[in-house]
C-alpha positions as MATLAB code, in Angstrom:
seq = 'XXXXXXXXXXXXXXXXXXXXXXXXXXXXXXXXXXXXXXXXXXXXXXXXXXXXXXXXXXXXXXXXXXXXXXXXXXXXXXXXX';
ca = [
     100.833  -55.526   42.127;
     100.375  -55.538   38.164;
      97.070  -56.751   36.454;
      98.577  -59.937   35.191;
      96.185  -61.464   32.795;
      97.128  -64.884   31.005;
      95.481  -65.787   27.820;
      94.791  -69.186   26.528;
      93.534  -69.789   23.081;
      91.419  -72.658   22.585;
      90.133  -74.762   19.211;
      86.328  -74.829   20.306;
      83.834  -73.856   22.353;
      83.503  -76.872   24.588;
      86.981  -76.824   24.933;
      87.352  -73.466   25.980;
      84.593  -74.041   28.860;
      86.346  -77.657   30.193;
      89.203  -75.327   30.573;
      87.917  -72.330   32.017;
      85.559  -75.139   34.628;
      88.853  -76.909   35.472;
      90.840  -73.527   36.208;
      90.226  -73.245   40.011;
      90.400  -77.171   40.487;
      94.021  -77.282   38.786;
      95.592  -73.837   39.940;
      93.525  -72.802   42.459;
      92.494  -69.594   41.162;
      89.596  -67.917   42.509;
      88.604  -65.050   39.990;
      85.787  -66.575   37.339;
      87.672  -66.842   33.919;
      86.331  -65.345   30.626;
      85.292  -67.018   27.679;
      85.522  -65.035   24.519;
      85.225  -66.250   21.132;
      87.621  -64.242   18.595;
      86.847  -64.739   14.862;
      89.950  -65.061   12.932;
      90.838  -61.901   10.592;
      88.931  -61.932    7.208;
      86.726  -65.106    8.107;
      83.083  -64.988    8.616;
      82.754  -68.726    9.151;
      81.912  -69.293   12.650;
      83.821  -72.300   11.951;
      86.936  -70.241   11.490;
      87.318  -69.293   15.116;
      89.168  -69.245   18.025;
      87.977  -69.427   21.886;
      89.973  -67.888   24.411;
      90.499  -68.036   28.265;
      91.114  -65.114   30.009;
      92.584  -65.872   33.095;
      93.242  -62.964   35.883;
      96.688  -63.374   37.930;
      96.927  -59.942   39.970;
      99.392  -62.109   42.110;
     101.698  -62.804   39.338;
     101.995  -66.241   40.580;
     100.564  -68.948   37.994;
     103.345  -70.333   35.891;
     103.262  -69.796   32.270;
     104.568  -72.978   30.998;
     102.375  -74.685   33.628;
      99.072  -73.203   31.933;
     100.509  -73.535   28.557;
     100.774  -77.220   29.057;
      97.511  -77.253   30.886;
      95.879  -75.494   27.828;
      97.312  -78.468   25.678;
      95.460  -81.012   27.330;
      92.649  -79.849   24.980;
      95.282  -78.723   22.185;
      95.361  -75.265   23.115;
      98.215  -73.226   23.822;
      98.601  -69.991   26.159;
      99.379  -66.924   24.066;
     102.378  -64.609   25.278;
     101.088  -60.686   25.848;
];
């Protein structure tokens, strides 16, 4: 088994928690995601920033284009490794 992590990268901080809250209801995953807010290079504005998902797949079995598209529901996308 590989430590498969998937990251999504979210606008704002409410959207990043709907997301990570609807996880296990849409995919069924069981391991707590992480929210992590990542301020964009050179910006200090806490405006500026992005919110991510961290979502563990040690399975390898969560589609990639499924959570990308889930991760645009709130105009998100998942980011490749």
């Amino acid at each position: 088994m590989s430590d498969v992590r998937h990251v999504l990268v979210l606008p704002d901080r409410d959207a990043a928690e709907a997301v990570a809250g609807a996880l296990a209801g849409r995919f069924g995953t069981e391991e707590e995601p992480a929210v992590v807010r990542e301020a964009l290079a050179g910006d200090d504005d806490a405006e500026d920033a992005q919110w991510l998902v961290l979502v563990g797949d040690e399975q390898g079995r969560l589609d990639a284009a499924a959570l990308d598209a889930f991760a645009g529901e709130w105009d998100g996308w998942r980011e490749e490794p």
